[in-house]
mmCIF file with all atom_site columns, C-alpha atoms in Angstrom:
data_model
loop_
_atom_site.group_PDB
_atom_site.id
_atom_site.type_symbol
_atom_site.label_atom_id
_atom_site.label_alt_id
_atom_site.label_comp_id
_atom_site.label_asym_id
_atom_site.label_entity_id
_atom_site.label_seq_id
_atom_site.pdbx_PDB_ins_code
_atom_site.Cartn_x
_atom_site.Cartn_y
_atom_site.Cartn_z
_atom_site.occupancy
_atom_site.B_iso_or_equiv
_atom_site.pdbx_formal_charge
_atom_site.auth_seq_id
_atom_site.auth_comp_id
_atom_site.auth_asym_id
_atom_site.auth_atom_id
_atom_site.pdbx_PDB_model_num
ATOM 1   C CA . MET J 1 1   ? 122.397 91.586  95.001  1.00 0.00 ? 1   MET J CA 1
ATOM 2   C CA . ILE J 1 2   ? 125.133 90.876  97.677  1.00 0.00 ? 2   ILE J CA 1
ATOM 3   C CA . LEU J 1 3   ? 127.087 93.876  95.366  1.00 0.00 ? 3   LEU J CA 1
ATOM 4   C CA . VAL J 1 4   ? 125.412 96.823  96.694  1.00 0.00 ? 4   VAL J CA 1
ATOM 5   C CA . PRO J 1 5   ? 125.270 98.270  100.118 1.00 0.00 ? 5   PRO J CA 1
ATOM 6   C CA . GLY J 1 6   ? 121.484 97.952  101.694 1.00 0.00 ? 6   GLY J CA 1
ATOM 7   C CA . LEU J 1 7   ? 119.811 99.394  104.150 1.00 0.00 ? 7   LEU J CA 1
ATOM 8   C CA . ILE J 1 8   ? 118.904 95.844  104.576 1.00 0.00 ? 8   ILE J CA 1
ATOM 9   C CA . SER J 1 9   ? 122.178 93.744  103.329 1.00 0.00 ? 9   SER J CA 1
ATOM 10  C CA . LEU J 1 10  ? 122.252 90.064  102.137 1.00 0.00 ? 10  LEU J CA 1
ATOM 11  C CA . ASP J 1 11  ? 125.845 89.062  101.979 1.00 0.00 ? 11  ASP J CA 1
ATOM 12  C CA . PHE J 1 12  ? 127.352 85.775  100.521 1.00 0.00 ? 12  PHE J CA 1
ATOM 13  C CA . ALA J 1 13  ? 127.049 83.610  103.522 1.00 0.00 ? 13  ALA J CA 1
ATOM 14  C CA . ASP J 1 14  ? 122.915 84.017  102.820 1.00 0.00 ? 14  ASP J CA 1
ATOM 15  C CA . VAL J 1 15  ? 123.385 82.964  98.950  1.00 0.00 ? 15  VAL J CA 1
ATOM 16  C CA . LYS J 1 16  ? 125.070 79.850  100.191 1.00 0.00 ? 16  LYS J CA 1
ATOM 17  C CA . ASN J 1 17  ? 123.076 79.145  102.640 1.00 0.00 ? 17  ASN J CA 1
ATOM 18  C CA . ILE J 1 18  ? 119.696 79.300  100.369 1.00 0.00 ? 18  ILE J CA 1
ATOM 19  C CA . MET J 1 19  ? 122.084 77.335  97.711  1.00 0.00 ? 19  MET J CA 1
ATOM 20  C CA . LYS J 1 20  ? 123.592 75.040  99.613  1.00 0.00 ? 20  LYS J CA 1
ATOM 21  C CA . ASN J 1 21  ? 122.362 71.431  98.738  1.00 0.00 ? 21  ASN J CA 1
ATOM 22  C CA . SER J 1 22  ? 119.399 73.008  96.902  1.00 0.00 ? 22  SER J CA 1
ATOM 23  C CA . GLY J 1 23  ? 119.027 70.986  93.370  1.00 0.00 ? 23  GLY J CA 1
ATOM 24  C CA . LYS J 1 24  ? 117.777 73.433  90.682  1.00 0.00 ? 24  LYS J CA 1
ATOM 25  C CA . ALA J 1 25  ? 117.428 77.645  90.881  1.00 0.00 ? 25  ALA J CA 1
ATOM 26  C CA . VAL J 1 26  ? 115.212 80.344  89.514  1.00 0.00 ? 26  VAL J CA 1
ATOM 27  C CA . MET J 1 27  ? 115.370 83.744  89.219  1.00 0.00 ? 27  MET J CA 1
ATOM 28  C CA . GLY J 1 28  ? 112.548 86.009  88.578  1.00 0.00 ? 28  GLY J CA 1
ATOM 29  C CA . PHE J 1 29  ? 112.505 89.769  88.257  1.00 0.00 ? 29  PHE J CA 1
ATOM 30  C CA . GLY J 1 30  ? 110.384 92.865  87.994  1.00 0.00 ? 30  GLY J CA 1
ATOM 31  C CA . VAL J 1 31  ? 110.096 96.664  88.060  1.00 0.00 ? 31  VAL J CA 1
ATOM 32  C CA . SER J 1 32  ? 107.380 99.166  88.426  1.00 0.00 ? 32  SER J CA 1
ATOM 33  C CA . LYS J 1 33  ? 106.683 102.459 89.195  1.00 0.00 ? 33  LYS J CA 1
ATOM 34  C CA . GLY J 1 34  ? 103.906 104.710 90.994  1.00 0.00 ? 34  GLY J CA 1
ATOM 35  C CA . GLU J 1 35  ? 101.558 103.480 93.483  1.00 0.00 ? 35  GLU J CA 1
ATOM 36  C CA . ASP J 1 36  ? 102.781 100.033 95.100  1.00 0.00 ? 36  ASP J CA 1
ATOM 37  C CA . ALA J 1 37  ? 105.577 99.773  92.824  1.00 0.00 ? 37  ALA J CA 1
ATOM 38  C CA . ALA J 1 38  ? 107.371 97.124  95.279  1.00 0.00 ? 38  ALA J CA 1
ATOM 39  C CA . PHE J 1 39  ? 104.436 94.930  95.515  1.00 0.00 ? 39  PHE J CA 1
ATOM 40  C CA . LYS J 1 40  ? 103.999 95.096  91.883  1.00 0.00 ? 40  LYS J CA 1
ATOM 41  C CA . ALA J 1 41  ? 107.343 94.339  91.048  1.00 0.00 ? 41  ALA J CA 1
ATOM 42  C CA . THR J 1 42  ? 107.331 91.555  93.564  1.00 0.00 ? 42  THR J CA 1
ATOM 43  C CA . LYS J 1 43  ? 104.400 90.407  91.481  1.00 0.00 ? 43  LYS J CA 1
ATOM 44  C CA . LYS J 1 44  ? 106.057 90.643  87.798  1.00 0.00 ? 44  LYS J CA 1
ATOM 45  C CA . ALA J 1 45  ? 109.424 88.848  89.536  1.00 0.00 ? 45  ALA J CA 1
ATOM 46  C CA . MET J 1 46  ? 107.249 86.015  91.125  1.00 0.00 ? 46  MET J CA 1
ATOM 47  C CA . ASN J 1 47  ? 105.413 85.544  87.481  1.00 0.00 ? 47  ASN J CA 1
ATOM 48  C CA . SER J 1 48  ? 108.711 86.217  85.329  1.00 0.00 ? 48  SER J CA 1
ATOM 49  C CA . PRO J 1 49  ? 109.280 84.061  82.351  1.00 0.00 ? 49  PRO J CA 1
ATOM 50  C CA . LEU J 1 50  ? 112.746 83.188  83.897  1.00 0.00 ? 50  LEU J CA 1
ATOM 51  C CA . ILE J 1 51  ? 111.011 81.175  86.788  1.00 0.00 ? 51  ILE J CA 1
ATOM 52  C CA . GLU J 1 52  ? 108.995 79.052  83.916  1.00 0.00 ? 52  GLU J CA 1
ATOM 53  C CA . ASP J 1 53  ? 107.450 76.152  85.097  1.00 0.00 ? 53  ASP J CA 1
ATOM 54  C CA . ASN J 1 54  ? 108.821 76.595  89.120  1.00 0.00 ? 54  ASN J CA 1
ATOM 55  C CA . ARG J 1 55  ? 106.616 77.684  91.146  1.00 0.00 ? 55  ARG J CA 1
ATOM 56  C CA . ILE J 1 56  ? 107.089 79.919  94.606  1.00 0.00 ? 56  ILE J CA 1
ATOM 57  C CA . GLU J 1 57  ? 105.026 78.324  95.995  1.00 0.00 ? 57  GLU J CA 1
ATOM 58  C CA . GLU J 1 58  ? 107.235 75.226  95.742  1.00 0.00 ? 58  GLU J CA 1
ATOM 59  C CA . ALA J 1 59  ? 110.435 76.314  96.581  1.00 0.00 ? 59  ALA J CA 1
ATOM 60  C CA . GLN J 1 60  ? 111.743 75.973  100.588 1.00 0.00 ? 60  GLN J CA 1
ATOM 61  C CA . GLY J 1 61  ? 114.761 78.692  100.218 1.00 0.00 ? 61  GLY J CA 1
ATOM 62  C CA . ILE J 1 62  ? 113.767 82.150  98.359  1.00 0.00 ? 62  ILE J CA 1
ATOM 63  C CA . LEU J 1 63  ? 116.000 85.404  98.508  1.00 0.00 ? 63  LEU J CA 1
ATOM 64  C CA . VAL J 1 64  ? 114.174 88.782  97.497  1.00 0.00 ? 64  VAL J CA 1
ATOM 65  C CA . HIS J 1 65  ? 116.199 92.047  96.856  1.00 0.00 ? 65  HIS J CA 1
ATOM 66  C CA . ILE J 1 66  ? 114.032 95.002  96.583  1.00 0.00 ? 66  ILE J CA 1
ATOM 67  C CA . THR J 1 67  ? 116.318 98.247  94.739  1.00 0.00 ? 67  THR J CA 1
ATOM 68  C CA . GLY J 1 68  ? 114.754 101.651 95.063  1.00 0.00 ? 68  GLY J CA 1
ATOM 69  C CA . SER J 1 69  ? 115.111 105.361 95.887  1.00 0.00 ? 69  SER J CA 1
ATOM 70  C CA . GLU J 1 70  ? 114.666 106.932 98.947  1.00 0.00 ? 70  GLU J CA 1
ATOM 71  C CA . LYS J 1 71  ? 112.008 108.597 97.716  1.00 0.00 ? 71  LYS J CA 1
ATOM 72  C CA . ASN J 1 72  ? 109.600 105.577 96.126  1.00 0.00 ? 72  ASN J CA 1
ATOM 73  C CA . ILE J 1 73  ? 109.867 103.101 98.912  1.00 0.00 ? 73  ILE J CA 1
ATOM 74  C CA . SER J 1 74  ? 109.247 103.096 102.485 1.00 0.00 ? 74  SER J CA 1
ATOM 75  C CA . LEU J 1 75  ? 109.422 100.049 105.103 1.00 0.00 ? 75  LEU J CA 1
ATOM 76  C CA . ASP J 1 76  ? 105.616 99.358  104.561 1.00 0.00 ? 76  ASP J CA 1
ATOM 77  C CA . ASP J 1 77  ? 106.431 98.763  100.735 1.00 0.00 ? 77  ASP J CA 1
ATOM 78  C CA . VAL J 1 78  ? 108.830 96.178  101.783 1.00 0.00 ? 78  VAL J CA 1
ATOM 79  C CA . GLU J 1 79  ? 106.759 94.434  104.098 1.00 0.00 ? 79  GLU J CA 1
ATOM 80  C CA . ASN J 1 80  ? 103.584 94.243  101.788 1.00 0.00 ? 80  ASN J CA 1
ATOM 81  C CA . ALA J 1 81  ? 106.321 92.845  99.028  1.00 0.00 ? 81  ALA J CA 1
ATOM 82  C CA . THR J 1 82  ? 107.874 90.432  101.286 1.00 0.00 ? 82  THR J CA 1
ATOM 83  C CA . GLU J 1 83  ? 104.366 89.487  102.577 1.00 0.00 ? 83  GLU J CA 1
ATOM 84  C CA . LEU J 1 84  ? 103.245 88.689  99.507  1.00 0.00 ? 84  LEU J CA 1
ATOM 85  C CA . ILE J 1 85  ? 106.022 86.242  98.564  1.00 0.00 ? 85  ILE J CA 1
ATOM 86  C CA . TYR J 1 86  ? 105.904 84.844  102.272 1.00 0.00 ? 86  TYR J CA 1
ATOM 87  C CA . ASN J 1 87  ? 102.283 84.289  102.671 1.00 0.00 ? 87  ASN J CA 1
ATOM 88  C CA . SER J 1 88  ? 102.515 82.253  99.058  1.00 0.00 ? 88  SER J CA 1
ATOM 89  C CA . ALA J 1 89  ? 105.470 80.458  99.831  1.00 0.00 ? 89  ALA J CA 1
ATOM 90  C CA . HIS J 1 90  ? 106.147 76.344  100.801 1.00 0.00 ? 90  HIS J CA 1
ATOM 91  C CA . TYR J 1 91  ? 105.299 76.500  104.715 1.00 0.00 ? 91  TYR J CA 1
ATOM 92  C CA . ASN J 1 92  ? 108.500 75.540  105.514 1.00 0.00 ? 92  ASN J CA 1
ATOM 93  C CA . SER J 1 93  ? 110.487 78.133  103.418 1.00 0.00 ? 93  SER J CA 1
ATOM 94  C CA . ASN J 1 94  ? 113.763 79.854  104.423 1.00 0.00 ? 94  ASN J CA 1
ATOM 95  C CA . LEU J 1 95  ? 112.519 83.629  103.428 1.00 0.00 ? 95  LEU J CA 1
ATOM 96  C CA . LEU J 1 96  ? 115.681 85.645  103.230 1.00 0.00 ? 96  LEU J CA 1
ATOM 97  C CA . PHE J 1 97  ? 115.156 89.519  101.830 1.00 0.00 ? 97  PHE J CA 1
ATOM 98  C CA . GLY J 1 98  ? 117.292 92.994  101.497 1.00 0.00 ? 98  GLY J CA 1
ATOM 99  C CA . VAL J 1 99  ? 117.017 96.046  100.354 1.00 0.00 ? 99  VAL J CA 1
ATOM 100 C CA . SER J 1 100 ? 119.231 98.827  98.567  1.00 0.00 ? 100 SER J CA 1
ATOM 101 C CA . ILE J 1 101 ? 118.725 102.389 98.057  1.00 0.00 ? 101 ILE J CA 1
ATOM 102 C CA . VAL J 1 102 ? 119.792 103.785 94.865  1.00 0.00 ? 102 VAL J CA 1
ATOM 103 C CA . SER J 1 103 ? 119.098 107.135 93.998  1.00 0.00 ? 103 SER J CA 1
ATOM 104 C CA . GLU J 1 104 ? 119.311 106.430 90.202  1.00 0.00 ? 104 GLU J CA 1
ATOM 105 C CA . MET J 1 105 ? 116.210 104.527 91.057  1.00 0.00 ? 105 MET J CA 1
ATOM 106 C CA . LYS J 1 106 ? 114.017 107.900 90.860  1.00 0.00 ? 106 LYS J CA 1
ATOM 107 C CA . GLU J 1 107 ? 110.652 106.459 90.110  1.00 0.00 ? 107 GLU J CA 1
ATOM 108 C CA . GLU J 1 108 ? 110.812 102.615 89.429  1.00 0.00 ? 108 GLU J CA 1
ATOM 109 C CA . VAL J 1 109 ? 111.371 99.683  92.058  1.00 0.00 ? 109 VAL J CA 1
ATOM 110 C CA . SER J 1 110 ? 113.078 96.674  91.180  1.00 0.00 ? 110 SER J CA 1
ATOM 111 C CA . VAL J 1 111 ? 112.687 93.456  93.088  1.00 0.00 ? 111 VAL J CA 1
ATOM 112 C CA . THR J 1 112 ? 114.782 90.251  92.237  1.00 0.00 ? 112 THR J CA 1
ATOM 113 C CA . VAL J 1 113 ? 113.582 86.703  93.569  1.00 0.00 ? 113 VAL J CA 1
ATOM 114 C CA . MET J 1 114 ? 115.814 83.621  94.033  1.00 0.00 ? 114 MET J CA 1
ATOM 115 C CA . ALA J 1 115 ? 113.980 80.349  94.278  1.00 0.00 ? 115 ALA J CA 1
ATOM 116 C CA . THR J 1 116 ? 115.637 77.045  95.086  1.00 0.00 ? 116 THR J CA 1
ATOM 117 C CA . ASN J 1 117 ? 114.726 73.562  97.010  1.00 0.00 ? 117 ASN J CA 1
ATOM 118 C CA . PHE J 1 118 ? 111.344 72.451  94.687  1.00 0.00 ? 118 PHE J CA 1
ATOM 119 C CA . VAL J 1 119 ? 109.185 70.506  96.458  1.00 0.00 ? 119 VAL J CA 1
ATOM 120 C CA . SER J 1 120 ? 105.095 70.197  96.342  1.00 0.00 ? 120 SER J CA 1
ATOM 121 C CA . LYS J 1 121 ? 103.389 72.714  98.345  1.00 0.00 ? 121 LYS J CA 1
ATOM 122 C CA . ASN J 1 122 ? 101.281 70.095  99.733  1.00 0.00 ? 122 ASN J CA 1
ATOM 123 C CA . ASP J 1 123 ? 104.412 67.995  100.835 1.00 0.00 ? 123 ASP J CA 1
ATOM 124 C CA . LYS J 1 124 ? 104.011 67.873  104.444 1.00 0.00 ? 124 LYS J CA 1
ATOM 125 C CA . GLY J 1 125 ? 107.956 66.812  104.918 1.00 0.00 ? 125 GLY J CA 1
ATOM 126 C CA . VAL J 1 126 ? 107.251 63.473  106.742 1.00 0.00 ? 126 VAL J CA 1
ATOM 127 C CA . LEU J 1 127 ? 110.123 61.064  106.823 1.00 0.00 ? 127 LEU J CA 1
ATOM 128 C CA . VAL J 1 128 ? 109.896 57.662  106.234 1.00 0.00 ? 128 VAL J CA 1
ATOM 129 C CA . SER J 1 129 ? 112.550 55.011  107.552 1.00 0.00 ? 129 SER J CA 1
#
C-alpha cells in the first residue's frame, strides 16, 4: 500500500492521518478478475471476514488501495470502486485512495480497505457541553 509506487500514491502520512486517535482499525482484502474486477474486489474487501462485526458504514477513516495491471484497470474502474465505498461510508468519513499498476497482476485486481474510527452511521456528530 505505501511501499509500492503508484499511479495515485498513498504514503505514511496518509496512514498516520487515518490512524491517529482512531481507536481500533480493521482491514479487508479482495481479489477479482474479469469484467468489473475492481468493483467486485472492492465488494469482497468490504465484506471480508477480517472486518468481522465492524461495518465500513460506521468508519470515519478509510484507506483504499487498488492494484492491477495497465490492461485490467482504468480510471473508470477506480472511480466505480471508490464510489461504492464512498456511498456506503459514514457521512463524515475521510476517504483516501491509492492505485498501483503492477504488470505481474495480469488479469487480477486486488483491493485493500483499511477502516478506522468507528461510530454509529446515524451519529449526527452533535457535541453536548
